[in-house]
Amino acid sequence: MKDTRSAPVSPETIALCRSRLAHEPVEGFLLGSGAVPAKVMFVGEAPGATEIQEGMPFTGQAGREMDAYLERLGLSRSEVYITSTVRSRPFKERIITRASGERVVSRSNRTPTKAEILAHAPILDEEIRLVRPQFLIPMGNIALHRLIGSHETVTSLHGKLIEGPVQQAAERDNPAAGYRFSLETYNIFPLFHPAAVLYNRKLSRTIESDLDILARILTE
């Protein structure tokens, strides 16, 4: 029977990974959530301000697009597992001047660095082992590169089912060791990130076509 919750990543792994970014411009912490085990595991980039505040992956505008993905696939959040490459929100700060003349610090989301992704790699590794997905769905280049390396892009691989190993932290306690590839192989189906269509509405039909292909694969 499936247990709908966060995957029980060990407290030691969580503490270790969080400590690595303690002095970096990131905030909050959010594990993945959904069914454990799950046939399908979606991997995004990193939580944003809304996700950190609400304590759930993919909320706000990107969350609505994520829900549209699931609806087209005939799935619900309780049937899949949704997670990300980095668990804390990467941000950048700038000074803005309000109409009153007051100057305040504003934080906005940014792309996580390679070092930040590697720092949190053991958490995703552990989630994959616990969730045991039949299909890994990286959404966007950050997630795709985390799983298969940076030799391909979502633009070149979207809508295609590929089979192969995924990158894992070579040594949990030593980020300097980098990555190694898993002994296990996975079915990997790259998709555009749900937020991509917010910036480029022309992607809508492409995304719908990719989701229809994935839906057929999942029902075979």
PDB file of C-alpha atoms in Angstrom:
ATOM      1  CA  MET A   1       0.000   0.000   0.000  1.00  0.00           C
ATOM      2  CA  LYS A   2       1.317   3.443  -0.887  1.00  0.00           C
ATOM      3  CA  ASP A   3       2.134   5.904   1.852  1.00  0.00           C
ATOM      4  CA  THR A   4       1.536   9.509   0.772  1.00  0.00           C
ATOM      5  CA  ARG A   5       4.139  11.624   2.515  1.00  0.00           C
ATOM      6  CA  SER A   6       7.746  12.777   2.300  1.00  0.00           C
ATOM      7  CA  ALA A   7      10.266  10.016   1.698  1.00  0.00           C
ATOM      8  CA  PRO A   8      11.918   9.212   5.063  1.00  0.00           C
ATOM      9  CA  VAL A   9      15.365  10.597   4.243  1.00  0.00           C
ATOM     10  CA  SER A  10      17.675  10.035   7.202  1.00  0.00           C
ATOM     11  CA  PRO A  11      18.151  12.962   9.612  1.00  0.00           C
ATOM     12  CA  GLU A  12      21.919  12.505   9.238  1.00  0.00           C
ATOM     13  CA  THR A  13      21.777  13.038   5.475  1.00  0.00           C
ATOM     14  CA  ILE A  14      19.522  16.067   5.851  1.00  0.00           C
ATOM     15  CA  ALA A  15      21.737  17.663   8.516  1.00  0.00           C
ATOM     16  CA  LEU A  16      24.891  16.981   6.500  1.00  0.00           C
ATOM     17  CA  CYS A  17      23.525  18.512   3.311  1.00  0.00           C
ATOM     18  CA  ARG A  18      21.985  21.531   5.015  1.00  0.00           C
ATOM     19  CA  SER A  19      25.261  22.301   6.787  1.00  0.00           C
ATOM     20  CA  ARG A  20      27.071  22.531   3.458  1.00  0.00           C
ATOM     21  CA  LEU A  21      24.950  25.499   2.398  1.00  0.00           C
ATOM     22  CA  ALA A  22      24.706  27.157   5.807  1.00  0.00           C
ATOM     23  CA  HIS A  23      26.737  30.156   4.641  1.00  0.00           C
ATOM     24  CA  GLU A  24      25.396  30.332   1.078  1.00  0.00           C
ATOM     25  CA  PRO A  25      22.591  32.641  -0.190  1.00  0.00           C
ATOM     26  CA  VAL A  26      19.819  30.076   0.267  1.00  0.00           C
ATOM     27  CA  GLU A  27      16.888  29.932   2.657  1.00  0.00           C
ATOM     28  CA  GLY A  28      14.461  27.375   4.069  1.00  0.00           C
ATOM     29  CA  PHE A  29      14.377  23.651   3.439  1.00  0.00           C
ATOM     30  CA  LEU A  30      11.856  21.439   1.681  1.00  0.00           C
ATOM     31  CA  LEU A  31      11.826  17.707   1.068  1.00  0.00           C
ATOM     32  CA  GLY A  32       9.866  16.091  -1.723  1.00  0.00           C
ATOM     33  CA  SER A  33       6.394  14.684  -1.169  1.00  0.00           C
ATOM     34  CA  GLY A  34       3.969  12.175  -2.589  1.00  0.00           C
ATOM     35  CA  ALA A  35       3.541   8.423  -2.791  1.00  0.00           C
ATOM     36  CA  VAL A  36       6.210   6.135  -1.326  1.00  0.00           C
ATOM     37  CA  PRO A  37       6.897   3.995  -3.290  1.00  0.00           C
ATOM     38  CA  ALA A  38       5.791   5.610  -6.564  1.00  0.00           C
ATOM     39  CA  LYS A  39       5.782   4.546 -10.190  1.00  0.00           C
ATOM     40  CA  VAL A  40       6.596   8.085 -11.323  1.00  0.00           C
ATOM     41  CA  MET A  41       9.016  10.551  -9.730  1.00  0.00           C
ATOM     42  CA  PHE A  42       9.191  14.155 -10.954  1.00  0.00           C
ATOM     43  CA  VAL A  43      12.391  16.117 -10.295  1.00  0.00           C
ATOM     44  CA  GLY A  44      12.407  19.900 -10.499  1.00  0.00           C
ATOM     45  CA  GLU A  45      15.024  22.572  -9.840  1.00  0.00           C
ATOM     46  CA  ALA A  46      14.675  24.169  -6.387  1.00  0.00           C
ATOM     47  CA  PRO A  47      11.889  25.569  -4.211  1.00  0.00           C
ATOM     48  CA  GLY A  48      10.914  29.209  -4.600  1.00  0.00           C
ATOM     49  CA  ALA A  49       9.630  31.618  -1.983  1.00  0.00           C
ATOM     50  CA  THR A  50       6.052  30.292  -2.204  1.00  0.00           C
ATOM     51  CA  GLU A  51       7.137  26.665  -1.846  1.00  0.00           C
ATOM     52  CA  ILE A  52       9.265  27.427   1.209  1.00  0.00           C
ATOM     53  CA  GLN A  53       6.427  29.384   2.780  1.00  0.00           C
ATOM     54  CA  GLU A  54       3.760  26.738   2.113  1.00  0.00           C
ATOM     55  CA  GLY A  55       5.972  23.698   2.693  1.00  0.00           C
ATOM     56  CA  MET A  56       4.997  21.883  -0.518  1.00  0.00           C
ATOM     57  CA  PRO A  57       6.778  21.426  -3.879  1.00  0.00           C
ATOM     58  CA  PHE A  58       5.338  23.322  -6.835  1.00  0.00           C
ATOM     59  CA  THR A  59       2.858  25.867  -5.561  1.00  0.00           C
ATOM     60  CA  GLY A  60       1.932  29.279  -6.969  1.00  0.00           C
ATOM     61  CA  GLN A  61       1.988  29.782 -10.745  1.00  0.00           C
ATOM     62  CA  ALA A  62       4.417  26.930 -11.422  1.00  0.00           C
ATOM     63  CA  GLY A  63       2.298  24.748  -9.158  1.00  0.00           C
ATOM     64  CA  ARG A  64      -0.792  25.395 -11.250  1.00  0.00           C
ATOM     65  CA  GLU A  65       1.135  24.367 -14.353  1.00  0.00           C
ATOM     66  CA  MET A  66       2.389  21.265 -12.511  1.00  0.00           C
ATOM     67  CA  ASP A  67      -1.189  20.359 -11.635  1.00  0.00           C
ATOM     68  CA  ALA A  68      -2.106  20.791 -15.305  1.00  0.00           C
ATOM     69  CA  TYR A  69       0.707  18.344 -16.195  1.00  0.00           C
ATOM     70  CA  LEU A  70      -0.716  15.779 -13.780  1.00  0.00           C
ATOM     71  CA  GLU A  71      -4.282  16.294 -14.983  1.00  0.00           C
ATOM     72  CA  ARG A  72      -3.272  15.657 -18.596  1.00  0.00           C
ATOM     73  CA  LEU A  73      -1.452  12.504 -17.451  1.00  0.00           C
ATOM     74  CA  GLY A  74      -4.497  11.345 -15.500  1.00  0.00           C
ATOM     75  CA  LEU A  75      -2.524  11.389 -12.251  1.00  0.00           C
ATOM     76  CA  SER A  76      -2.794  13.122  -8.893  1.00  0.00           C
ATOM     77  CA  ARG A  77      -0.139  14.362  -6.481  1.00  0.00           C
ATOM     78  CA  SER A  78      -1.016  11.476  -4.164  1.00  0.00           C
ATOM     79  CA  GLU A  79      -0.016   8.951  -6.869  1.00  0.00           C
ATOM     80  CA  VAL A  80       3.398  10.356  -7.764  1.00  0.00           C
ATOM     81  CA  TYR A  81       6.464  11.681  -5.957  1.00  0.00           C
ATOM     82  CA  ILE A  82       7.587  15.275  -6.589  1.00  0.00           C
ATOM     83  CA  THR A  83      10.992  16.547  -5.520  1.00  0.00           C
ATOM     84  CA  SER A  84      13.880  18.794  -6.623  1.00  0.00           C
ATOM     85  CA  THR A  85      17.631  18.919  -7.083  1.00  0.00           C
ATOM     86  CA  VAL A  86      18.186  21.521  -4.334  1.00  0.00           C
ATOM     87  CA  ARG A  87      16.028  21.705  -1.200  1.00  0.00           C
ATOM     88  CA  SER A  88      16.681  25.268  -0.077  1.00  0.00           C
ATOM     89  CA  ARG A  89      15.640  28.346  -2.024  1.00  0.00           C
ATOM     90  CA  PRO A  90      18.588  29.969  -3.866  1.00  0.00           C
ATOM     91  CA  PHE A  91      18.093  33.739  -3.889  1.00  0.00           C
ATOM     92  CA  LYS A  92      19.745  36.964  -4.946  1.00  0.00           C
ATOM     93  CA  GLU A  93      19.263  40.323  -3.301  1.00  0.00           C
ATOM     94  CA  ARG A  94      18.921  43.822  -4.695  1.00  0.00           C
ATOM     95  CA  ILE A  95      18.028  47.203  -3.267  1.00  0.00           C
ATOM     96  CA  ILE A  96      14.726  48.680  -4.425  1.00  0.00           C
ATOM     97  CA  THR A  97      13.303  52.112  -3.695  1.00  0.00           C
ATOM     98  CA  ARG A  98       9.631  52.303  -2.783  1.00  0.00           C
ATOM     99  CA  ALA A  99       7.324  55.162  -3.795  1.00  0.00           C
ATOM    100  CA  SER A 100       7.793  56.561  -0.301  1.00  0.00           C
ATOM    101  CA  GLY A 101      11.523  56.817  -0.908  1.00  0.00           C
ATOM    102  CA  GLU A 102      12.298  53.984   1.491  1.00  0.00           C
ATOM    103  CA  ARG A 103      15.087  51.684   0.305  1.00  0.00           C
ATOM    104  CA  VAL A 104      14.564  47.993   1.066  1.00  0.00           C
ATOM    105  CA  VAL A 105      16.275  44.696   0.246  1.00  0.00           C
ATOM    106  CA  SER A 106      14.338  42.478  -2.172  1.00  0.00           C
ATOM    107  CA  ARG A 107      15.023  38.788  -2.701  1.00  0.00           C
ATOM    108  CA  SER A 108      14.323  36.961  -5.950  1.00  0.00           C
ATOM    109  CA  ASN A 109      14.845  33.373  -7.069  1.00  0.00           C
ATOM    110  CA  ARG A 110      17.984  32.376  -8.939  1.00  0.00           C
ATOM    111  CA  THR A 111      19.343  29.236 -10.588  1.00  0.00           C
ATOM    112  CA  PRO A 112      21.212  26.988  -8.140  1.00  0.00           C
ATOM    113  CA  THR A 113      24.943  26.659  -8.670  1.00  0.00           C
ATOM    114  CA  LYS A 114      26.674  23.364  -9.474  1.00  0.00           C
ATOM    115  CA  ALA A 115      28.193  23.410  -5.985  1.00  0.00           C
ATOM    116  CA  GLU A 116      24.754  23.819  -4.396  1.00  0.00           C
ATOM    117  CA  ILE A 117      23.343  20.969  -6.462  1.00  0.00           C
ATOM    118  CA  LEU A 118      26.211  18.675  -5.496  1.00  0.00           C
ATOM    119  CA  ALA A 119      25.890  19.692  -1.835  1.00  0.00           C
ATOM    120  CA  HIS A 120      22.307  18.385  -1.758  1.00  0.00           C
ATOM    121  CA  ALA A 121      22.921  15.410  -4.074  1.00  0.00           C
ATOM    122  CA  PRO A 122      22.820  12.747  -1.318  1.00  0.00           C
ATOM    123  CA  ILE A 123      19.226  13.714  -0.471  1.00  0.00           C
ATOM    124  CA  LEU A 124      17.975  13.079  -4.005  1.00  0.00           C
ATOM    125  CA  ASP A 125      20.031   9.866  -4.134  1.00  0.00           C
ATOM    126  CA  GLU A 126      18.345   8.650  -0.960  1.00  0.00           C
ATOM    127  CA  GLU A 127      14.877   9.643  -2.176  1.00  0.00           C
ATOM    128  CA  ILE A 128      15.346   7.675  -5.403  1.00  0.00           C
ATOM    129  CA  ARG A 129      16.376   4.596  -3.416  1.00  0.00           C
ATOM    130  CA  LEU A 130      13.365   4.945  -1.098  1.00  0.00           C
ATOM    131  CA  VAL A 131      10.731   5.843  -3.685  1.00  0.00           C
ATOM    132  CA  ARG A 132      11.941   3.220  -6.203  1.00  0.00           C
ATOM    133  CA  PRO A 133      10.406   4.941  -9.255  1.00  0.00           C
ATOM    134  CA  GLN A 134       9.898   3.076 -12.505  1.00  0.00           C
ATOM    135  CA  PHE A 135      10.065   6.413 -14.324  1.00  0.00           C
ATOM    136  CA  LEU A 136      12.190   9.448 -13.501  1.00  0.00           C
ATOM    137  CA  ILE A 137      10.880  12.691 -14.996  1.00  0.00           C
ATOM    138  CA  PRO A 138      13.454  15.519 -14.883  1.00  0.00           C
ATOM    139  CA  MET A 139      11.778  18.864 -15.550  1.00  0.00           C
ATOM    140  CA  GLY A 140      14.159  21.462 -16.946  1.00  0.00           C
ATOM    141  CA  ASN A 141      17.895  21.434 -17.601  1.00  0.00           C
ATOM    142  CA  ILE A 142      18.949  21.664 -13.946  1.00  0.00           C
ATOM    143  CA  ALA A 143      17.183  18.407 -13.088  1.00  0.00           C
ATOM    144  CA  LEU A 144      18.212  16.740 -16.354  1.00  0.00           C
ATOM    145  CA  HIS A 145      21.890  17.601 -15.876  1.00  0.00           C
ATOM    146  CA  ARG A 146      21.768  16.445 -12.262  1.00  0.00           C
ATOM    147  CA  LEU A 147      20.559  13.022 -13.380  1.00  0.00           C
ATOM    148  CA  ILE A 148      22.408  12.344 -16.643  1.00  0.00           C
ATOM    149  CA  GLY A 149      25.162  14.970 -16.868  1.00  0.00           C
ATOM    150  CA  SER A 150      25.373  18.148 -18.927  1.00  0.00           C
ATOM    151  CA  HIS A 151      25.986  16.664 -22.371  1.00  0.00           C
ATOM    152  CA  GLU A 152      22.324  17.039 -23.412  1.00  0.00           C
ATOM    153  CA  THR A 153      19.502  19.545 -22.929  1.00  0.00           C
ATOM    154  CA  VAL A 154      15.753  19.341 -22.454  1.00  0.00           C
ATOM    155  CA  THR A 155      15.384  21.020 -25.858  1.00  0.00           C
ATOM    156  CA  SER A 156      17.103  18.041 -27.508  1.00  0.00           C
ATOM    157  CA  LEU A 157      15.620  15.254 -25.351  1.00  0.00           C
ATOM    158  CA  HIS A 158      12.115  16.360 -24.360  1.00  0.00           C
ATOM    159  CA  GLY A 159       9.399  13.866 -25.136  1.00  0.00           C
ATOM    160  CA  LYS A 160      11.845  10.979 -25.558  1.00  0.00           C
ATOM    161  CA  LEU A 161      12.122   7.932 -23.309  1.00  0.00           C
ATOM    162  CA  ILE A 162      15.719   7.080 -22.549  1.00  0.00           C
ATOM    163  CA  GLU A 163      17.113   4.292 -20.402  1.00  0.00           C
ATOM    164  CA  GLY A 164      20.323   4.447 -18.456  1.00  0.00           C
ATOM    165  CA  PRO A 165      22.054   5.051 -15.137  1.00  0.00           C
ATOM    166  CA  VAL A 166      21.819   8.318 -13.227  1.00  0.00           C
ATOM    167  CA  GLN A 167      24.433  10.387 -11.469  1.00  0.00           C
ATOM    168  CA  GLN A 168      24.874   9.905  -7.739  1.00  0.00           C
ATOM    169  CA  ALA A 169      27.161  11.548  -5.215  1.00  0.00           C
ATOM    170  CA  ALA A 170      30.336   9.465  -5.368  1.00  0.00           C
ATOM    171  CA  GLU A 171      30.800   9.814  -1.608  1.00  0.00           C
ATOM    172  CA  ARG A 172      28.037  11.084   0.674  1.00  0.00           C
ATOM    173  CA  ASP A 173      30.496  12.693   3.104  1.00  0.00           C
ATOM    174  CA  ASN A 174      32.874  14.155   0.520  1.00  0.00           C
ATOM    175  CA  PRO A 175      31.452  16.522  -2.118  1.00  0.00           C
ATOM    176  CA  ALA A 176      34.926  16.922  -3.629  1.00  0.00           C
ATOM    177  CA  ALA A 177      34.589  13.363  -4.948  1.00  0.00           C
ATOM    178  CA  GLY A 178      31.905  14.569  -7.365  1.00  0.00           C
ATOM    179  CA  TYR A 179      29.522  12.152  -9.037  1.00  0.00           C
ATOM    180  CA  ARG A 180      29.525   8.564 -10.228  1.00  0.00           C
ATOM    181  CA  PHE A 181      26.896   6.746 -12.258  1.00  0.00           C
ATOM    182  CA  SER A 182      24.520   4.320 -10.595  1.00  0.00           C
ATOM    183  CA  LEU A 183      24.678   0.593 -11.193  1.00  0.00           C
ATOM    184  CA  GLU A 184      20.904   0.630 -11.639  1.00  0.00           C
ATOM    185  CA  THR A 185      19.277   1.844 -14.837  1.00  0.00           C
ATOM    186  CA  TYR A 186      16.123   3.959 -15.012  1.00  0.00           C
ATOM    187  CA  ASN A 187      13.486   5.000 -17.534  1.00  0.00           C
ATOM    188  CA  ILE A 188      14.035   8.743 -17.920  1.00  0.00           C
ATOM    189  CA  PHE A 189      11.580  11.035 -19.717  1.00  0.00           C
ATOM    190  CA  PRO A 190      12.684  14.705 -19.809  1.00  0.00           C
ATOM    191  CA  LEU A 191      10.058  17.453 -19.804  1.00  0.00           C
ATOM    192  CA  PHE A 192      10.192  21.230 -19.931  1.00  0.00           C
ATOM    193  CA  HIS A 193       9.930  22.772 -16.471  1.00  0.00           C
ATOM    194  CA  PRO A 194       6.340  23.793 -15.628  1.00  0.00           C
ATOM    195  CA  ALA A 195       7.480  27.406 -15.252  1.00  0.00           C
ATOM    196  CA  ALA A 196       8.877  27.453 -18.817  1.00  0.00           C
ATOM    197  CA  VAL A 197       5.466  28.041 -20.356  1.00  0.00           C
ATOM    198  CA  LEU A 198       4.972  31.116 -18.152  1.00  0.00           C
ATOM    199  CA  TYR A 199       7.790  32.783 -20.071  1.00  0.00           C
ATOM    200  CA  ASN A 200       7.167  31.217 -23.458  1.00  0.00           C
ATOM    201  CA  ARG A 201       3.548  30.388 -24.261  1.00  0.00           C
ATOM    202  CA  LYS A 202       4.619  28.946 -27.604  1.00  0.00           C
ATOM    203  CA  LEU A 203       5.819  25.885 -25.692  1.00  0.00           C
ATOM    204  CA  SER A 204       2.256  24.942 -24.738  1.00  0.00           C
ATOM    205  CA  ARG A 205       1.580  22.615 -27.665  1.00  0.00           C
ATOM    206  CA  THR A 206       5.003  20.992 -27.384  1.00  0.00           C
ATOM    207  CA  ILE A 207       4.496  20.322 -23.687  1.00  0.00           C
ATOM    208  CA  GLU A 208       1.000  18.922 -24.289  1.00  0.00           C
ATOM    209  CA  SER A 209       2.378  16.604 -26.982  1.00  0.00           C
ATOM    210  CA  ASP A 210       5.161  15.406 -24.654  1.00  0.00           C
ATOM    211  CA  LEU A 211       2.667  14.749 -21.870  1.00  0.00           C
ATOM    212  CA  ASP A 212       0.447  12.758 -24.222  1.00  0.00           C
ATOM    213  CA  ILE A 213       3.442  10.617 -25.207  1.00  0.00           C
ATOM    214  CA  LEU A 214       4.289  10.056 -21.543  1.00  0.00           C
ATOM    215  CA  ALA A 215       0.668   9.183 -20.734  1.00  0.00           C
ATOM    216  CA  ARG A 216       0.733   6.463 -23.413  1.00  0.00           C
ATOM    217  CA  ILE A 217       4.017   5.085 -22.085  1.00  0.00           C
ATOM    218  CA  LEU A 218       2.705   4.946 -18.525  1.00  0.00           C
ATOM    219  CA  THR A 219      -0.371   2.969 -19.570  1.00  0.00           C
ATOM    220  CA  GLU A 220       1.476   0.430 -21.703  1.00  0.00           C
TER     221      GLU A 220
END
